[in-house]
mmCIF file of C-alpha atoms in Angstrom:
data_model
loop_
_atom_site.group_PDB
_atom_site.id
_atom_site.type_symbol
_atom_site.label_atom_id
_atom_site.label_comp_id
_atom_site.label_asym_id
_atom_site.label_seq_id
_atom_site.Cartn_x
_atom_site.Cartn_y
_atom_site.Cartn_z
ATOM 1 C CA MET A 71 -22.901 16.122 17.232
ATOM 2 C CA PRO A 72 -19.152 15.283 18.796
ATOM 3 C CA ARG A 73 -17.296 18.237 20.383
ATOM 4 C CA PRO A 74 -15.907 21.112 18.444
ATOM 5 C CA LEU A 75 -12.394 21.064 18.610
ATOM 6 C CA TRP A 76 -11.520 24.210 16.959
ATOM 7 C CA ALA A 77 -13.984 27.541 15.963
ATOM 8 C CA GLY A 78 -12.848 30.118 13.428
ATOM 9 C CA ALA A 79 -13.743 30.965 10.337
ATOM 10 C CA ILE A 80 -13.580 30.094 5.670
ATOM 11 C CA SER A 81 -12.091 33.180 4.386
ATOM 12 C CA PHE A 82 -12.866 33.159 0.907
ATOM 13 C CA GLY A 83 -11.963 36.219 -0.947
ATOM 14 C CA LEU A 84 -14.430 38.886 0.561
ATOM 15 C CA VAL A 85 -16.450 36.105 1.967
ATOM 16 C CA THR A 86 -16.470 35.139 5.601
ATOM 17 C CA ILE A 87 -18.065 31.684 6.773
ATOM 18 C CA PRO A 88 -17.512 31.243 10.681
ATOM 19 C CA VAL A 89 -17.574 27.907 11.310
ATOM 20 C CA LYS A 90 -16.282 24.935 13.799
ATOM 21 C CA ILE A 91 -14.151 22.212 13.469
ATOM 22 C CA VAL A 92 -15.309 18.727 14.121
ATOM 23 C CA SER A 93 -13.389 15.618 14.253
ATOM 24 C CA ALA A 94 -14.263 13.438 10.835
ATOM 25 C CA THR A 95 -13.096 10.090 12.264
ATOM 26 C CA GLU A 96 -13.543 8.085 15.134
ATOM 27 C CA ASP A 97 -10.785 6.382 17.298
ATOM 28 C CA HIS A 98 -12.248 2.257 17.972
ATOM 29 C CA ASP A 99 -8.603 0.890 19.183
ATOM 30 C CA VAL A 100 -8.199 -0.931 22.009
ATOM 31 C CA HIS A 101 -6.944 0.864 24.230
ATOM 32 C CA PHE A 102 -4.146 -0.721 27.005
ATOM 33 C CA HIS A 103 -3.081 0.454 30.460
ATOM 34 C CA ARG A 104 0.396 0.081 31.266
ATOM 35 C CA VAL A 105 0.083 -2.253 34.711
ATOM 36 C CA HIS A 106 1.818 -3.630 37.382
ATOM 37 C CA LEU A 107 2.276 -7.142 36.438
ATOM 38 C CA THR A 108 2.364 -8.237 39.944
ATOM 39 C CA ASP A 109 -0.656 -6.448 41.306
ATOM 40 C CA MET A 110 -2.009 -4.894 38.487
ATOM 41 C CA GLY A 111 -1.604 -1.668 40.061
ATOM 42 C CA ARG A 112 -2.140 1.062 37.531
ATOM 43 C CA VAL A 113 1.575 2.479 36.542
ATOM 44 C CA ARG A 114 1.075 6.290 35.449
ATOM 45 C CA THR A 115 3.343 8.798 34.364
ATOM 46 C CA ARG A 116 4.678 11.694 36.572
ATOM 47 C CA LYS A 117 5.705 14.747 35.426
ATOM 48 C CA VAL A 118 8.608 15.842 37.536
ATOM 49 C CA CYS A 119 11.024 18.580 37.155
ATOM 50 C CA GLU A 120 14.399 17.633 36.816
ATOM 51 C CA LEU A 121 16.097 20.762 38.762
ATOM 52 C CA ASP A 122 14.385 20.126 41.687
ATOM 53 C CA ASP A 123 13.131 16.529 41.699
ATOM 54 C CA GLN A 124 9.338 17.816 42.540
ATOM 55 C CA VAL A 125 6.176 16.672 40.783
ATOM 56 C CA VAL A 126 4.458 19.452 39.059
ATOM 57 C CA SER A 127 0.786 19.815 38.586
ATOM 58 C CA GLN A 128 -0.539 20.626 34.995
ATOM 59 C CA ASP A 129 -1.218 24.256 35.392
ATOM 60 C CA GLU A 130 2.407 24.784 36.578
ATOM 61 C CA ILE A 131 3.779 23.173 33.132
ATOM 62 C CA GLY A 132 3.594 25.489 30.011
ATOM 63 C CA LYS A 133 5.790 25.814 27.142
ATOM 64 C CA GLY A 134 9.268 26.548 26.047
ATOM 65 C CA TYR A 135 12.085 26.054 23.624
ATOM 66 C CA GLU A 136 15.646 25.981 23.902
ATOM 67 C CA ILE A 137 17.526 28.569 21.991
ATOM 68 C CA ALA A 138 21.073 27.060 23.015
ATOM 69 C CA LYS A 139 22.607 24.810 25.744
ATOM 70 C CA GLY A 140 20.989 25.661 29.169
ATOM 71 C CA GLN A 141 18.775 28.774 28.038
ATOM 72 C CA THR A 142 15.190 28.446 27.316
ATOM 73 C CA VAL A 143 12.277 30.767 26.336
ATOM 74 C CA PRO A 144 8.890 30.502 27.584
ATOM 75 C CA VAL A 145 6.031 30.766 25.282
ATOM 76 C CA THR A 146 2.721 31.409 26.667
ATOM 77 C CA ASP A 147 -0.693 30.179 24.842
ATOM 78 C CA GLU A 148 -1.649 33.450 24.722
ATOM 79 C CA GLU A 149 1.207 34.538 22.954
ATOM 80 C CA LEU A 150 0.440 31.953 20.104
ATOM 81 C CA GLU A 151 -3.127 32.946 20.164
ATOM 82 C CA GLN A 152 -1.917 36.554 19.104
ATOM 83 C CA MET A 153 0.287 35.662 17.003
ATOM 84 C CA PRO A 154 0.429 38.370 13.592
ATOM 85 C CA LEU A 155 -1.107 35.674 11.057
ATOM 86 C CA PRO A 156 -4.045 36.160 9.044
ATOM 87 C CA THR A 157 -4.671 32.546 9.930
ATOM 88 C CA ALA A 158 -4.702 32.501 13.187
ATOM 89 C CA LYS A 159 -8.686 32.762 13.477
ATOM 90 C CA ALA A 160 -9.356 32.017 9.909
ATOM 91 C CA ILE A 161 -9.108 29.104 7.623
ATOM 92 C CA GLU A 162 -7.704 31.296 4.409
ATOM 93 C CA ILE A 163 -8.493 29.703 1.138
ATOM 94 C CA ALA A 164 -5.349 30.881 -1.157
ATOM 95 C CA ALA A 165 -5.915 29.179 -4.554
ATOM 96 C CA PHE A 166 -7.772 25.954 -5.784
ATOM 97 C CA VAL A 167 -6.385 23.939 -7.717
ATOM 98 C CA ASP A 168 -8.118 20.175 -9.967
ATOM 99 C CA ALA A 169 -8.546 17.790 -7.566
ATOM 100 C CA ASP A 170 -6.808 15.083 -9.828
ATOM 101 C CA THR A 171 -3.746 16.704 -8.309
ATOM 102 C CA ILE A 172 -3.252 16.265 -5.137
ATOM 103 C CA ASP A 173 -0.848 13.626 -3.759
ATOM 104 C CA PRO A 174 -2.806 11.429 -1.638
ATOM 105 C CA VAL A 175 0.662 10.960 0.382
ATOM 106 C CA ARG A 176 0.040 15.026 1.602
ATOM 107 C CA ILE A 177 -2.966 14.277 2.697
ATOM 108 C CA SER A 178 -3.366 14.121 6.831
ATOM 109 C CA ASP A 179 -6.155 14.179 9.273
ATOM 110 C CA SER A 180 -9.879 14.948 8.164
ATOM 111 C CA TYR A 181 -12.242 17.441 9.606
ATOM 112 C CA TYR A 182 -15.953 18.303 8.980
ATOM 113 C CA LEU A 183 -16.328 21.979 8.886
ATOM 114 C CA ALA A 184 -20.022 22.712 10.548
ATOM 115 C CA ALA A 185 -21.621 26.137 9.581
ATOM 116 C CA ASP A 186 -21.733 28.394 13.011
ATOM 117 C CA GLY A 187 -24.854 29.477 13.660
ATOM 118 C CA GLN A 188 -27.802 30.794 11.172
ATOM 119 C CA VAL A 189 -25.726 33.718 9.509
ATOM 120 C CA ALA A 190 -23.028 31.117 8.131
ATOM 121 C CA ALA A 191 -25.400 29.226 6.578
ATOM 122 C CA LYS A 192 -26.217 30.968 3.306
ATOM 123 C CA PRO A 193 -22.451 31.762 2.326
ATOM 124 C CA TYR A 194 -21.703 28.129 3.738
ATOM 125 C CA THR A 195 -23.906 26.648 0.968
ATOM 126 C CA LEU A 196 -22.678 29.423 -1.707
ATOM 127 C CA LEU A 197 -18.975 27.579 -1.489
ATOM 128 C CA ARG A 198 -20.449 24.234 -1.033
ATOM 129 C CA LYS A 199 -22.371 24.632 -4.469
ATOM 130 C CA ALA A 200 -19.471 25.767 -5.966
ATOM 131 C CA LEU A 201 -17.035 23.077 -4.860
ATOM 132 C CA GLU A 202 -19.733 20.495 -5.747
ATOM 133 C CA ARG A 203 -20.049 22.155 -9.198
ATOM 134 C CA SER A 204 -16.704 22.174 -10.641
ATOM 135 C CA SER A 205 -13.988 19.660 -10.479
ATOM 136 C CA LYS A 206 -11.163 21.855 -8.446
ATOM 137 C CA VAL A 207 -10.830 21.424 -4.159
ATOM 138 C CA ALA A 208 -10.028 25.119 -2.341
ATOM 139 C CA VAL A 209 -6.379 24.957 -1.030
ATOM 140 C CA ALA A 210 -6.379 27.185 2.387
ATOM 141 C CA LYS A 211 -3.979 27.769 5.094
ATOM 142 C CA PHE A 212 -5.043 27.303 8.870
ATOM 143 C CA ALA A 213 -2.810 28.268 12.466
ATOM 144 C CA TRP A 214 -3.716 25.088 14.234
ATOM 145 C CA HIS A 215 -2.138 22.978 17.343
ATOM 146 C CA GLY A 216 0.901 25.242 17.453
ATOM 147 C CA ARG A 217 1.608 26.087 14.102
ATOM 148 C CA GLU A 218 0.651 26.941 10.725
ATOM 149 C CA ARG A 219 -0.596 24.484 8.562
ATOM 150 C CA LEU A 220 -1.683 23.831 5.046
ATOM 151 C CA GLY A 221 -5.606 22.572 3.851
ATOM 152 C CA LEU A 222 -7.430 21.009 1.441
ATOM 153 C CA LEU A 223 -11.416 21.849 1.142
ATOM 154 C CA ARG A 224 -13.615 19.360 -0.769
ATOM 155 C CA ILE A 225 -16.983 18.545 -0.504
ATOM 156 C CA ARG A 226 -18.584 14.927 1.191
ATOM 157 C CA GLU A 227 -22.187 14.124 1.508
ATOM 158 C CA GLY A 228 -23.002 17.840 1.517
ATOM 159 C CA ALA A 229 -20.720 18.721 3.969
ATOM 160 C CA ILE A 230 -17.557 20.504 3.517
ATOM 161 C CA VAL A 231 -14.242 18.425 4.673
ATOM 162 C CA LEU A 232 -11.288 19.904 5.751
ATOM 163 C CA HIS A 233 -8.147 17.787 4.944
ATOM 164 C CA SER A 234 -4.804 18.958 7.111
ATOM 165 C CA MET A 235 -1.898 18.306 3.966
ATOM 166 C CA LYS A 236 1.670 17.943 4.131
ATOM 167 C CA TRP A 237 3.530 20.937 3.503
ATOM 168 C CA PRO A 238 5.979 20.183 0.221
ATOM 169 C CA ASP A 239 9.060 19.748 1.919
ATOM 170 C CA GLU A 240 7.556 17.736 4.637
ATOM 171 C CA VAL A 241 7.144 14.761 1.865
ATOM 172 C CA ARG A 242 10.208 12.692 1.446
ATOM 173 C CA SER A 243 11.432 11.239 -1.791
ATOM 174 C CA PRO A 244 10.937 7.630 -2.754
ATOM 175 C CA ASP A 245 13.480 7.395 -5.467
ATOM 176 C CA GLU A 246 16.259 6.213 -3.215
ATOM 177 C CA LEU A 247 13.590 3.340 -2.283
ATOM 178 C CA ALA A 248 12.756 1.841 -6.009
ATOM 179 C CA PRO A 249 13.853 -1.273 -6.763
ATOM 180 C CA ARG A 250 16.336 -1.888 -8.951
ATOM 181 C CA GLU A 251 15.083 -1.971 -12.893
ATOM 182 C CA VAL A 252 13.947 -5.665 -13.897
ATOM 183 C CA GLU A 253 12.738 -7.260 -16.970
ATOM 184 C CA VAL A 254 8.670 -7.814 -16.347
ATOM 185 C CA GLY A 255 6.989 -9.598 -19.291
ATOM 186 C CA GLU A 256 3.453 -8.504 -21.229
ATOM 187 C CA GLU A 257 1.572 -11.434 -20.069
ATOM 188 C CA GLU A 258 2.293 -11.233 -16.821
ATOM 189 C CA ILE A 259 1.195 -7.488 -16.642
ATOM 190 C CA GLU A 260 -1.651 -8.485 -18.535
ATOM 191 C CA GLN A 261 -2.512 -10.486 -15.812
ATOM 192 C CA ALA A 262 -2.305 -8.734 -12.973
ATOM 193 C CA LEU A 263 -4.451 -6.628 -14.766
ATOM 194 C CA GLN A 264 -6.696 -9.421 -15.515
ATOM 195 C CA LEU A 265 -6.420 -10.003 -11.564
ATOM 196 C CA ALA A 266 -6.892 -6.150 -10.304
ATOM 197 C CA GLU A 267 -9.982 -5.908 -12.589
ATOM 198 C CA ARG A 268 -12.000 -9.707 -10.792
ATOM 199 C CA MET A 269 -10.519 -7.591 -7.289
ATOM 200 C CA THR A 270 -12.461 -4.465 -8.833
ATOM 201 C CA ILE A 271 -15.518 -3.467 -5.868
ATOM 202 C CA ALA A 272 -18.094 -0.737 -5.368
ATOM 203 C CA ASP A 273 -17.250 0.667 -2.281
ATOM 204 C CA LEU A 274 -15.023 0.020 1.293
ATOM 205 C CA SER A 275 -18.334 -0.648 3.149
ATOM 206 C CA GLY A 276 -17.535 -4.635 3.567
ATOM 207 C CA PHE A 277 -14.376 -4.046 5.302
ATOM 208 C CA HIS A 278 -13.953 -3.840 9.092
ATOM 209 C CA ASP A 279 -11.180 -4.522 11.621
ATOM 210 C CA GLU A 280 -10.228 -8.230 12.298
ATOM 211 C CA TYR A 281 -7.665 -7.258 14.472
ATOM 212 C CA ARG A 282 -10.151 -5.511 16.982
ATOM 213 C CA GLU A 283 -12.424 -7.982 16.498
ATOM 214 C CA VAL A 284 -9.810 -10.746 17.515
ATOM 215 C CA LEU A 285 -7.976 -8.465 20.002
ATOM 216 C CA GLU A 286 -11.803 -8.547 21.976
ATOM 217 C CA ASP A 287 -12.111 -11.923 22.038
ATOM 218 C CA ILE A 288 -8.940 -12.966 23.487
ATOM 219 C CA ILE A 289 -9.831 -10.199 26.468
ATOM 220 C CA ALA A 290 -13.343 -11.157 26.716
ATOM 221 C CA ALA A 291 -11.645 -14.784 27.152
ATOM 222 C CA LYS A 292 -9.384 -14.074 29.706
ATOM 223 C CA ALA A 293 -11.662 -12.444 31.692
ATOM 224 C CA GLU A 294 -14.313 -14.885 31.942
ATOM 225 C CA GLY A 295 -11.325 -17.406 32.351
ATOM 226 C CA LYS A 296 -12.060 -19.246 29.294
ATOM 227 C CA PRO A 297 -9.384 -20.604 26.410
ATOM 228 C CA LEU A 298 -7.558 -18.138 24.110
ATOM 229 C CA PRO A 299 -8.488 -18.554 20.853
ATOM 230 C CA ALA A 300 -6.241 -21.023 18.264
ATOM 231 C CA PRO A 301 -3.414 -18.813 16.474
ATOM 232 C CA ALA A 302 -3.663 -18.558 13.124
ATOM 233 C CA GLU A 303 -1.929 -20.499 10.608
ATOM 234 C CA ASP A 304 1.186 -18.514 9.757
ATOM 235 C CA GLY A 305 1.090 -18.718 5.696
ATOM 236 C CA LYS A 306 3.694 -16.689 4.928
ATOM 237 C CA GLN A 307 6.334 -17.892 2.479
ATOM 238 C CA GLU A 308 10.403 -18.239 3.917
ATOM 239 C CA LYS A 309 12.346 -14.876 3.289
ATOM 240 C CA GLY A 310 14.464 -15.735 0.338
ATOM 241 C CA GLU A 311 12.342 -18.546 -1.040
ATOM 242 C CA VAL A 312 11.761 -17.592 -5.001
ATOM 243 C CA VAL A 313 8.178 -17.570 -6.452
ATOM 244 C CA ASP A 314 7.139 -18.266 -9.534
ATOM 245 C CA LEU A 315 5.473 -15.148 -10.461
ATOM 246 C CA MET A 316 2.910 -16.942 -13.548
ATOM 247 C CA ALA A 317 1.648 -19.501 -11.080
ATOM 248 C CA ALA A 318 1.142 -17.275 -8.548
ATOM 249 C CA LEU A 319 -0.770 -15.141 -10.439
ATOM 250 C CA ASN A 320 -2.771 -17.736 -12.064
ATOM 251 C CA ALA A 321 -3.261 -19.349 -8.622
ATOM 252 C CA SER A 322 -4.887 -15.511 -7.670
ATOM 253 C CA VAL A 323 -7.159 -14.920 -10.936
ATOM 254 C CA LYS A 324 -8.486 -18.512 -10.055
ATOM 255 C CA ALA A 325 -9.262 -17.891 -6.485
ATOM 256 C CA ALA A 326 -10.676 -14.566 -6.924
ATOM 257 C CA GLN A 327 -12.905 -16.088 -9.710
ATOM 258 C CA GLU A 328 -14.104 -18.580 -7.106
ATOM 259 C CA SER A 329 -14.336 -16.255 -4.491
ATOM 260 C CA ARG A 330 -17.377 -14.215 -6.365
ATOM 261 C CA GLY A 331 -19.016 -18.183 -7.561
ATOM 262 C CA GLU A 332 -17.679 -17.735 -10.936
ATOM 263 C CA ASP A 333 -15.978 -20.757 -13.241
ATOM 264 C CA GLY A 334 -12.394 -20.556 -12.882
ATOM 265 C CA ARG A 335 -11.942 -22.701 -15.621
ATOM 266 C CA ASP A 336 -10.371 -19.474 -17.793
ATOM 267 C CA ALA A 337 -7.883 -18.214 -15.314
ATOM 268 C CA THR A 338 -5.113 -19.876 -16.775
ATOM 269 C CA VAL A 339 -2.833 -17.415 -18.858
ATOM 270 C CA HIS A 340 -3.083 -18.102 -22.952
ATOM 271 C CA GLU A 341 -0.207 -17.353 -25.422
ATOM 272 C CA MET A 342 -1.114 -13.900 -26.535
ATOM 273 C CA ARG A 343 -1.280 -12.591 -30.050
ATOM 274 C CA PRO A 344 1.850 -12.011 -31.409
ATOM 275 C CA SER A 345 2.552 -8.315 -32.181
ATOM 276 C CA LYS A 346 2.605 -7.253 -35.963
ATOM 277 C CA LYS A 347 6.366 -6.910 -35.881
ATOM 278 C CA THR A 348 6.506 -10.158 -34.554
ATOM 279 C CA ALA A 349 4.017 -11.580 -36.677
ATOM 280 C CA ARG A 350 6.012 -10.776 -40.040
ATOM 281 C CA LYS A 351 9.338 -12.241 -38.553
ATOM 282 C CA THR A 352 7.526 -15.187 -37.788
ATOM 283 C CA ALA A 353 5.398 -15.846 -41.384
ATOM 284 C CA ALA A 354 9.424 -15.161 -42.631
ATOM 285 C CA LYS A 355 10.932 -17.995 -40.788
ATOM 286 C CA LYS A 356 8.139 -19.790 -42.111
ATOM 287 C CA THR A 357 8.461 -18.997 -45.689
ATOM 288 C CA ALA A 358 12.323 -19.298 -45.512
ATOM 289 C CA ALA A 359 11.591 -22.591 -44.123
ATOM 290 C CA THR A 360 9.266 -23.660 -46.718
ATOM 291 C CA LYS A 361 11.444 -22.888 -49.854
ATOM 292 C CA LYS A 362 14.832 -25.194 -47.801
ATOM 293 C CA SER A 363 12.184 -27.917 -47.574
ATOM 294 C CA THR A 364 11.022 -27.670 -50.932
ATOM 295 C CA ALA A 365 14.543 -27.239 -52.149
ATOM 296 C CA SER A 366 15.856 -29.954 -50.378
ATOM 297 C CA LYS A 367 13.047 -32.721 -51.808
ATOM 298 C CA LYS A 368 13.484 -31.450 -55.982
ATOM 299 C CA PRO A 369 16.621 -34.034 -56.474
ATOM 300 C CA ALA A 370 14.917 -36.620 -54.604
ATOM 301 C CA LYS A 371 12.303 -36.123 -57.616
ATOM 302 C CA LYS A 372 15.014 -36.315 -60.124
ATOM 303 C CA THR A 373 16.764 -39.340 -58.275
ATOM 304 C CA ALA A 374 13.496 -41.463 -58.749
ATOM 305 C CA ALA A 375 12.680 -40.165 -62.332
ATOM 306 C CA LYS A 376 16.481 -41.523 -63.272
ATOM 307 C CA LYS A 377 15.686 -44.931 -61.512
ATOM 308 C CA ARG A 378 12.641 -45.593 -63.725
ATOM 309 C CA SER A 379 14.210 -44.634 -66.830
ATOM 310 C CA ALA A 380 17.527 -47.304 -66.209
ATOM 311 C CA SER A 381 14.955 -50.284 -65.478
#
């Protein structure tokens, strides 16, 4: 099990569940050092006091809050730990909400909650089963890393997961980012839906970090003195280039079908059936056109009859 990041308890009404927070994710990024390019020596960040220009050690560094220019108040870790908050050492469940009402934008980091000792086994299991049998998730408050946070508890493969969440006032409104209203045809929407259907998969297990793989290949090639991998061709469109949306959708659907080994011949957009209102208008136009055509033909028949009688 990974090293616990925090130890406390879940407060669920009068039920207390001792738990430990364990990271639910791993960092597989490739990390670089800052180096001096002439000799590859490490370049580190020196912690220097700006008043006496002296390098200070980690045990000489603390927290301070600037309340005015030139006036800073020190705050110790002990003072933060002893704050008069019910959530200082507890994940306090405050409410339950329907799972589908949670905006994914508000969800931040994720952690597993491990039962801390045998005494936690029964209440942990009780909360887990209660969440499993409902369509709800628990909303909780907890203090961690110097601030009170909003959290979300749900179940994943038999374990309770804690999602750290943004407070409501921390989520920006997207109103100013939305594009101006434009006309989008029904055919385009239907084709986009068809493309989405063709691209639907059962799970995300097949995805992997291609950037990291290529970066590792580059590092390995440089270490062994081999040529670097050839750069990928830039398939991006030039800025401002006008795209035929329907042609692009048709090509995308066809490509999605071919990638699945399907016959892509039916990927072309077909004309949509007109609505009843449109059909009535079309029928009316055809009837009027027929009457007009019939009326124009009748005089021709009369003229032909007159010619026969004259002869």
